[in-house]
GROMACS .gro file of C-alpha atoms in nm:
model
  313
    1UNK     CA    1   0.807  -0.483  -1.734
    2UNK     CA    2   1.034  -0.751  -1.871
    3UNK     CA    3   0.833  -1.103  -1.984
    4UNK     CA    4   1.033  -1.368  -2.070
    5UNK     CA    5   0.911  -1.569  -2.387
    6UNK     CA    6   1.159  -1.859  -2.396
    7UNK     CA    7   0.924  -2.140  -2.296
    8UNK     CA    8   0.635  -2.031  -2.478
    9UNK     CA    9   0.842  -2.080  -2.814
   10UNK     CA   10   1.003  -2.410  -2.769
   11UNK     CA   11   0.628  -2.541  -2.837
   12UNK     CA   12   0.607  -2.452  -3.170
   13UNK     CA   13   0.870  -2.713  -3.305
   14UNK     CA   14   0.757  -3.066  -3.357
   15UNK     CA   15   0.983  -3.340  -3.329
   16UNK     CA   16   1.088  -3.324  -3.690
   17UNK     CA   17   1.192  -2.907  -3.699
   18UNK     CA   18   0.886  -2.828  -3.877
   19UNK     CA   19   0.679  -2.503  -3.802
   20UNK     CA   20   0.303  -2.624  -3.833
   21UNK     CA   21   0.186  -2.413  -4.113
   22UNK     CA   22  -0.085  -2.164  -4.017
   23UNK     CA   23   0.134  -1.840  -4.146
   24UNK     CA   24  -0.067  -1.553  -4.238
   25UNK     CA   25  -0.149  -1.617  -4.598
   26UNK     CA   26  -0.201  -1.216  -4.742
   27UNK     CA   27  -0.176  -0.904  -4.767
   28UNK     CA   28  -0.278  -0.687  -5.072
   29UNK     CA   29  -0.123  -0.362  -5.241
   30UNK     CA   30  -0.436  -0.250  -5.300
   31UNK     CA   31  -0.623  -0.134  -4.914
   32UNK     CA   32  -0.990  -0.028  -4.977
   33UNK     CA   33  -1.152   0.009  -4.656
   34UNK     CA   34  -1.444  -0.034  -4.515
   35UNK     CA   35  -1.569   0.282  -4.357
   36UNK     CA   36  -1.766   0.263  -4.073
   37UNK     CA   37  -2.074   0.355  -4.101
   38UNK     CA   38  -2.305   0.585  -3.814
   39UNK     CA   39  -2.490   0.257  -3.683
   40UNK     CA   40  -2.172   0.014  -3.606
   41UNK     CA   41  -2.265  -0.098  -3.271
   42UNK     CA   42  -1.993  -0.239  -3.042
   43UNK     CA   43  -1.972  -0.588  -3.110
   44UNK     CA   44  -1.856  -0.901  -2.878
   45UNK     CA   45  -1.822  -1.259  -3.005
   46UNK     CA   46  -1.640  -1.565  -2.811
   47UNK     CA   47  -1.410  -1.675  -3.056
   48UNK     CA   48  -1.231  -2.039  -3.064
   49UNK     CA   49  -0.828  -2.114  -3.110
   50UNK     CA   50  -0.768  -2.354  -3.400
   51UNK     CA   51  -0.486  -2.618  -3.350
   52UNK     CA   52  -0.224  -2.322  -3.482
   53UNK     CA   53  -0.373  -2.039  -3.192
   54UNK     CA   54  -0.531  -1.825  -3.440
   55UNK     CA   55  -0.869  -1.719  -3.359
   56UNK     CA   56  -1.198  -1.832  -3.536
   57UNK     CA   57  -1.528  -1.610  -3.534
   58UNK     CA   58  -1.895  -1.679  -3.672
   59UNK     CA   59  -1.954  -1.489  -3.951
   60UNK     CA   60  -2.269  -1.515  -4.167
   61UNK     CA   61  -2.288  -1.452  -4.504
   62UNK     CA   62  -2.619  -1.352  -4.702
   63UNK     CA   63  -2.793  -1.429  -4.370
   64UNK     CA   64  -2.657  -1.784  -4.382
   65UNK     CA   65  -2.399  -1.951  -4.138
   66UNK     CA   66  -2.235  -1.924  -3.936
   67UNK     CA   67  -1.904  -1.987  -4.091
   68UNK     CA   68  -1.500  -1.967  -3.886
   69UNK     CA   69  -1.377  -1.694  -4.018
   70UNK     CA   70  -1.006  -1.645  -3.900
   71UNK     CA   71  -0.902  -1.251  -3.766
   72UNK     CA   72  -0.577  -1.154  -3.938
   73UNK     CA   73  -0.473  -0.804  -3.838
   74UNK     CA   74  -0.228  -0.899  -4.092
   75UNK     CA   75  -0.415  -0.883  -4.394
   76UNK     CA   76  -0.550  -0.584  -4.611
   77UNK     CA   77  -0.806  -0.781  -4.775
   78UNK     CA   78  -1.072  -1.068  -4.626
   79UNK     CA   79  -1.124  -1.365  -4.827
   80UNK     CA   80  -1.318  -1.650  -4.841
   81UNK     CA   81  -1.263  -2.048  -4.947
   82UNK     CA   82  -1.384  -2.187  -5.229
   83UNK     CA   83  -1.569  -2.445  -5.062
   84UNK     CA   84  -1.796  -2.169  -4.912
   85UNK     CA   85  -1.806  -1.974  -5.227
   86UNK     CA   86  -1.928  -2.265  -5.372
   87UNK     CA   87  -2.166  -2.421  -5.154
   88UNK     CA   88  -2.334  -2.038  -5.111
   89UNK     CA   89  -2.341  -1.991  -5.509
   90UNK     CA   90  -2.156  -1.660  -5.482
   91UNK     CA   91  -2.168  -1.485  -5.774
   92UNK     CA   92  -1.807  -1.440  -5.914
   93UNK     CA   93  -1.660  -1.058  -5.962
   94UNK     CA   94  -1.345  -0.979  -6.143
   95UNK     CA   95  -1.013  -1.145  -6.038
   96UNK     CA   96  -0.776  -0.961  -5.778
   97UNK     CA   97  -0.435  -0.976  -5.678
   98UNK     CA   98  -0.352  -1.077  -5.338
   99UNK     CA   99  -0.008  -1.074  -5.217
  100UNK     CA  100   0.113  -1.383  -4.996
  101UNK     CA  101   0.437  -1.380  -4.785
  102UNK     CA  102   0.608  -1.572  -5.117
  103UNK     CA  103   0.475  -1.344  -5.374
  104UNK     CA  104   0.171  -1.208  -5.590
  105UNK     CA  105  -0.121  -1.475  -5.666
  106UNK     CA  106  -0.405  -1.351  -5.903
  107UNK     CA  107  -0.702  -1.472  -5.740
  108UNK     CA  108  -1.119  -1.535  -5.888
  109UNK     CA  109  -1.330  -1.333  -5.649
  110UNK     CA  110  -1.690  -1.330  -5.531
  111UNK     CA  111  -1.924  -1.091  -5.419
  112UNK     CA  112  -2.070  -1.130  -5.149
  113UNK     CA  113  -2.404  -0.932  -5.101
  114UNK     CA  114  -2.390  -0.923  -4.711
  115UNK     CA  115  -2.166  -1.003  -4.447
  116UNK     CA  116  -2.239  -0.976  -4.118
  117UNK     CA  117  -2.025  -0.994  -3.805
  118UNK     CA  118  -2.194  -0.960  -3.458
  119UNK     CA  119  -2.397  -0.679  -3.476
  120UNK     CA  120  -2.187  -0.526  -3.799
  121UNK     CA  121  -2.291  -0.562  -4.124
  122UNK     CA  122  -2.089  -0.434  -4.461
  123UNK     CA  123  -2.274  -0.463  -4.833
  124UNK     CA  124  -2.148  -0.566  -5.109
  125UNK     CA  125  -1.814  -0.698  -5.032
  126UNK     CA  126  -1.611  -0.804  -5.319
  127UNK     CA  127  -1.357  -1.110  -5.186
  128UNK     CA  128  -1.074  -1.319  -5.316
  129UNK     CA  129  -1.115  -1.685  -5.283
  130UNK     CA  130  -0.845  -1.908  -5.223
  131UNK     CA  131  -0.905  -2.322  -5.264
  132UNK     CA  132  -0.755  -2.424  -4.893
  133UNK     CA  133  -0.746  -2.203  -4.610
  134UNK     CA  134  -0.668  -2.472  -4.353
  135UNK     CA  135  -0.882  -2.740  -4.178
  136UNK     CA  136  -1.213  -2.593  -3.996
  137UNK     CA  137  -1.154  -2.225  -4.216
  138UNK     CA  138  -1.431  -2.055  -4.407
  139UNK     CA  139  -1.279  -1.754  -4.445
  140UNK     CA  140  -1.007  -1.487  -4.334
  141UNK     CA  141  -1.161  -1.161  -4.176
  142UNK     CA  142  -0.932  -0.872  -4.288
  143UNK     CA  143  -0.827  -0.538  -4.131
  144UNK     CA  144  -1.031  -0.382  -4.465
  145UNK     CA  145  -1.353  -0.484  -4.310
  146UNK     CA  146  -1.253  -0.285  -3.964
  147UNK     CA  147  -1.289   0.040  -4.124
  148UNK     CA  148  -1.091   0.263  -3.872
  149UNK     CA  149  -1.221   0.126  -3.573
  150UNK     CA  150  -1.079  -0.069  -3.288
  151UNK     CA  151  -1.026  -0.445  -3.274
  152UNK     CA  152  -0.967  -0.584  -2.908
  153UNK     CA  153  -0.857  -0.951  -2.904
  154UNK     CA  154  -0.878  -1.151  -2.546
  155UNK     CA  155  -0.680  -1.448  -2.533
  156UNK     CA  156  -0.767  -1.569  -2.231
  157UNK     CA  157  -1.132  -1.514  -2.259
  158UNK     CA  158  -1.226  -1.626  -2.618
  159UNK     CA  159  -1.335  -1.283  -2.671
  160UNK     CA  160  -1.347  -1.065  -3.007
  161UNK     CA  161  -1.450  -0.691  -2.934
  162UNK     CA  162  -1.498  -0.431  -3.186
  163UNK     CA  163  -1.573  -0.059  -3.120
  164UNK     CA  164  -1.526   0.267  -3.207
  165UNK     CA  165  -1.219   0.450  -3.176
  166UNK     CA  166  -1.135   0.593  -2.821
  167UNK     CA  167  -0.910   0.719  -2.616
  168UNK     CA  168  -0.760   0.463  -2.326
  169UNK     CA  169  -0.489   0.498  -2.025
  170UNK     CA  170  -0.212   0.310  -1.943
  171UNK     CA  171  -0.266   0.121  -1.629
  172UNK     CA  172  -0.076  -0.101  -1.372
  173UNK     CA  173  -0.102  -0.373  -1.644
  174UNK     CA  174  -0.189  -0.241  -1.929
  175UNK     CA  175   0.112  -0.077  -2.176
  176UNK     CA  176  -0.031   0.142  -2.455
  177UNK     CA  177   0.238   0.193  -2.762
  178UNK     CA  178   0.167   0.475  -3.027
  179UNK     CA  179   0.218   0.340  -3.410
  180UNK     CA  180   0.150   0.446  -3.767
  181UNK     CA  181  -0.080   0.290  -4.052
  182UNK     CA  182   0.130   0.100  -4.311
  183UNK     CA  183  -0.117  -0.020  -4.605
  184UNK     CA  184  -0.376  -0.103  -4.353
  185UNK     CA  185  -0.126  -0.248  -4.095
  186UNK     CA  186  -0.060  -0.041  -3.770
  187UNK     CA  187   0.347  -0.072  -3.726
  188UNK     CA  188   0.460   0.000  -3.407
  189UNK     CA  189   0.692   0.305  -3.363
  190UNK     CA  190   0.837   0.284  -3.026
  191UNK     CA  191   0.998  -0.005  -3.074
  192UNK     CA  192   1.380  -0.107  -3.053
  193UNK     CA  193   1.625  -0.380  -3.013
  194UNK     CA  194   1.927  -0.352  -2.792
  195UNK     CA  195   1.908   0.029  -2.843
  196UNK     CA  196   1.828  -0.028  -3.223
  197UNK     CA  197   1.543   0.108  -3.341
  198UNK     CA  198   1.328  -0.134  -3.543
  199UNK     CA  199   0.930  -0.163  -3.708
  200UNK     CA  200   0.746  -0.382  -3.528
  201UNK     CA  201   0.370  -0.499  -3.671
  202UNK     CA  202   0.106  -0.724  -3.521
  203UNK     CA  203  -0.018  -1.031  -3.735
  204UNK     CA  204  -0.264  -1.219  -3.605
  205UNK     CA  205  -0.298  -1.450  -3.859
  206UNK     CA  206   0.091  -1.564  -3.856
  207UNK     CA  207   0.166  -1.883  -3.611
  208UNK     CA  208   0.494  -1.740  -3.591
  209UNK     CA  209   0.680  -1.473  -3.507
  210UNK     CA  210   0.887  -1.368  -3.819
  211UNK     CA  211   1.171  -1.077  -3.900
  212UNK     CA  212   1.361  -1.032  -4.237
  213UNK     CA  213   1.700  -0.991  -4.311
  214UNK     CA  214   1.795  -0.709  -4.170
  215UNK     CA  215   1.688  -0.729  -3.841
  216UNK     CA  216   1.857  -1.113  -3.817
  217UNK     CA  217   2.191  -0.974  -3.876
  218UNK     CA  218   2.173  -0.693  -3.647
  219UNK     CA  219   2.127  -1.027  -3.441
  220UNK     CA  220   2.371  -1.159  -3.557
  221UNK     CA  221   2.640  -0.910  -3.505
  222UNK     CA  222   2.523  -0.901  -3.111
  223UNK     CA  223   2.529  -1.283  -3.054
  224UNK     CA  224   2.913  -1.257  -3.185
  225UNK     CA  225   3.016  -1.115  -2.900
  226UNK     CA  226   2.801  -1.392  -2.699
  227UNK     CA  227   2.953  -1.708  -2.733
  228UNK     CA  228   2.696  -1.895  -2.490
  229UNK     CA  229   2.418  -1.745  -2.768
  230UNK     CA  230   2.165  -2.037  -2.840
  231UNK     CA  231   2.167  -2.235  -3.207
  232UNK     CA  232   1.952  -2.143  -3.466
  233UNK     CA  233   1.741  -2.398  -3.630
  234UNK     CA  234   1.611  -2.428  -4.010
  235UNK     CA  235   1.222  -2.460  -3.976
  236UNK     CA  236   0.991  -2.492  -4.290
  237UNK     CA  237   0.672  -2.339  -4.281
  238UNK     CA  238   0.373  -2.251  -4.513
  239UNK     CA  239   0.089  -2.001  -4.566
  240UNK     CA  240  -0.261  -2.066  -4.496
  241UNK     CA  241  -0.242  -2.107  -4.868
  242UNK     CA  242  -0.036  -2.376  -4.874
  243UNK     CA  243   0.216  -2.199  -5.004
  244UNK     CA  244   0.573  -2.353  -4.843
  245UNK     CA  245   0.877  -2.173  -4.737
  246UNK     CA  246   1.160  -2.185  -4.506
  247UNK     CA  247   1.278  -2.040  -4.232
  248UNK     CA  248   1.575  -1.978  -4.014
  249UNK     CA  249   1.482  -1.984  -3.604
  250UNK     CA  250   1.656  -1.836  -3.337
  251UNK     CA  251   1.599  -1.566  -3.019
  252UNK     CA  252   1.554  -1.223  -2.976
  253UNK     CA  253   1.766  -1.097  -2.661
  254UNK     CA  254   1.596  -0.818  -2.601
  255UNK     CA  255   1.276  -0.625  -2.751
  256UNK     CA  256   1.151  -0.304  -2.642
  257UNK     CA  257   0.799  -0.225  -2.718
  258UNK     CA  258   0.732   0.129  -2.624
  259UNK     CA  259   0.744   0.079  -2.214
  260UNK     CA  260   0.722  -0.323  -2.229
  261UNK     CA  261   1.007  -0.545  -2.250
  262UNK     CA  262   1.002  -0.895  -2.369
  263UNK     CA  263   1.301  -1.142  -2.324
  264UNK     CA  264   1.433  -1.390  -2.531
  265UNK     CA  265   1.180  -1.389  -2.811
  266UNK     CA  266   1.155  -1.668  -3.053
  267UNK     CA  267   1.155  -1.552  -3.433
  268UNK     CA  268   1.191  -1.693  -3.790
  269UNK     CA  269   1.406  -1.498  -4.028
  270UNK     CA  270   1.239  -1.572  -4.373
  271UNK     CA  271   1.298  -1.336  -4.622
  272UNK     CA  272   0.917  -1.298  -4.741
  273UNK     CA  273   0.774  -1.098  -4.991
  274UNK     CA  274   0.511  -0.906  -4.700
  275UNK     CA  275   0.837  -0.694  -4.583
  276UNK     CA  276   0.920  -0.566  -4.932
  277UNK     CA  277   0.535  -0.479  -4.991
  278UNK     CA  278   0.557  -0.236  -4.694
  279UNK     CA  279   0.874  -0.088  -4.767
  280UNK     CA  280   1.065  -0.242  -4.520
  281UNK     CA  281   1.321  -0.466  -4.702
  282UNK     CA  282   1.628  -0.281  -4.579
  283UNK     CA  283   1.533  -0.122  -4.254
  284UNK     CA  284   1.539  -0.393  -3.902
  285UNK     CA  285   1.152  -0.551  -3.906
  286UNK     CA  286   0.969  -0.781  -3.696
  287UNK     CA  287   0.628  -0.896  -3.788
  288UNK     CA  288   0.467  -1.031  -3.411
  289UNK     CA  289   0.294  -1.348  -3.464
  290UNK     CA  290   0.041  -1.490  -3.229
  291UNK     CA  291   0.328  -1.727  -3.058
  292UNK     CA  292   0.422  -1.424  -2.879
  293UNK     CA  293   0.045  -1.230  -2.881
  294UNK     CA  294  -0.150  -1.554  -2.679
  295UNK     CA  295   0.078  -1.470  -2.429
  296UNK     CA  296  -0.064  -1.169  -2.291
  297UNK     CA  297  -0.435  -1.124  -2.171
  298UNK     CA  298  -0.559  -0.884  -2.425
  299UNK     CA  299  -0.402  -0.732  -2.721
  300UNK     CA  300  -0.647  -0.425  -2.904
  301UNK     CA  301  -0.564  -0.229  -3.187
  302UNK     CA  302  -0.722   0.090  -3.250
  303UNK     CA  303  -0.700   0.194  -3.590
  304UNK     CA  304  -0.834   0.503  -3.566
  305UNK     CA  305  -0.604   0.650  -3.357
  306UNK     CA  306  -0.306   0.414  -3.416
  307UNK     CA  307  -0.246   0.294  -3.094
  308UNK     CA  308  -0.166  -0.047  -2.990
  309UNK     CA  309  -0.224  -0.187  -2.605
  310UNK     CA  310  -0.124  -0.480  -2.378
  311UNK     CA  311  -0.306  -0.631  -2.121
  312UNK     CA  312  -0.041  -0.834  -1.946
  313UNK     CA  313  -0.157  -1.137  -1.770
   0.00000   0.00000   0.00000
């Protein structure tokens, strides 16, 4: 099926160029995970978009909350703001690193004695804290805390599923694309761009959709032979950090995701420190922000048996 995304990324630019900053803020070189343990139960929680389209779900910590914690399939490690970590009293553990999309930040941590999310409950959870995380944040729930399971997301219902690893079909419209775990991340591995084959990786704590250098000048080399090709624009962006960067925005013509294609994609090359951390500095790379993910009904991640599906509207 062929989607075309033009329209739903002209919204992103304010008058003044400027990307609103909501960029996923981390990812760490160091995974621990989480493993599930025999009595996860499936889990459902109505989640709320902040100004940016992430999602925000209640999570209580030490049996006290609830607090917005933001989903990032995008980041190794959870973390919480200092605000909370504060207010709570958390005692603090030993400092961690915590890589951001403009480099390494050595971060004070917390331990947190329980955290609790729906029905799911982890102990003892060591966490970074970072001093801003963006207005109405607590926290930023992590792919760590998944432990091999599977994360559905439902845009259009406010919906946050987790469950168990399982098998699923492709239906009329639903598109299920096999991938690999990178450091935590699932990257898909059906995945091409006019007949180039590229990494593709979901990040649902990134605003926008963003590819490194590579991948832009395979771009460029097929817009030279397109003279009616649209401008690119110079965007500035940040991390949920704070952390500011730039950007360079333009359209992908074509993206093939396993059997879905999507048309005219709008992307930000910025050269960010996230693509050398997975390896994938010189090799075409697309990280999928949630400018292009809201678009489509449902988007769930199963990390257990690295499969990513679409539920198309």
């Amino acid at each position: 099926m062929l989607l075309d995304r033009r329209q739903a990324g002209l919204g992103l630019l304010s008058a003044a160029g400027m990307l609103a900053p909501g960029l996923a803020w981390g990812q760490t070189g160091q995974p621990p995970a989480a493993p599930a343990t025999p009595d996860d139960q499936p889990t459902q929680l109505q989640t709320e978009p902040d100004p940016f389209k992430h999602l925000l779900a209640p999570v209580r910590i030490n049996k006290q909350g609830p607090f917005q914690f933001l989903i990032d399939t995008g980041a190794n490690v959870s973390c919480i703001s200092h605000a909370v970590a504060e207010t709570l009293a958390l005692p603090p553990d030993q400092p961690t690193p915590v890589h951001t999309p403009v480099g390494v930040r050595v971060r004070p941590s917390v331990l947190i004695e329980r955290l609790d999310v729906g029905a799911r409950t982890r102990r003892r959870v060591r966490t970074p804290i970072f001093p801003g995380l963006g207005k109405g944040i607590d926290g930023v729930l992590g792919v760590d805390w998944l432990g091999g399971q599977r994360l559905a997301l439902d845009f259009k219902a406010n919906r946050l599923e987790i469950t168990r690893s399982r098998d699923e079909v492709p239906l009329l419209n639903r598109v299920i694309v096999p991938a690999r775990r990178r450091l935590g991340q699932l990257t898909i591995v059906d995945a091409d761009l006019g007949g180039h084959r590229i990494s593709a990786m979901i990040d649902s704590g990134s605003q926008a959709t963003i590819c490194n250098t590579p991948l832009r000048d395979l771009v460029t080399a097929m817009e030279s032979g397109r003279p009616d090709h649209q401008p690119h624009y110079q965007v500035k962006l940040e991390t949920l950090a704070g952390e500011p960067f730039s950007g360079e925005m333009f359209y992908l013509p074509f993206l093939k995701l396993g059997g879905l294609q999507l048309g005219n994609v709008p992307t930000v090359h910025a050269e960010t420190h996230i693509f050398e951390l997975w390896g994938l500095k010189t090799t075409p790379a697309v990280v999928l922000g949630m400018d292009l993910l809201t678009q489509f009904q449902a988007v769930a991640l199963d990390y257990g048996r690295s499969r990513v599906r679409f539920d198309l509207v």
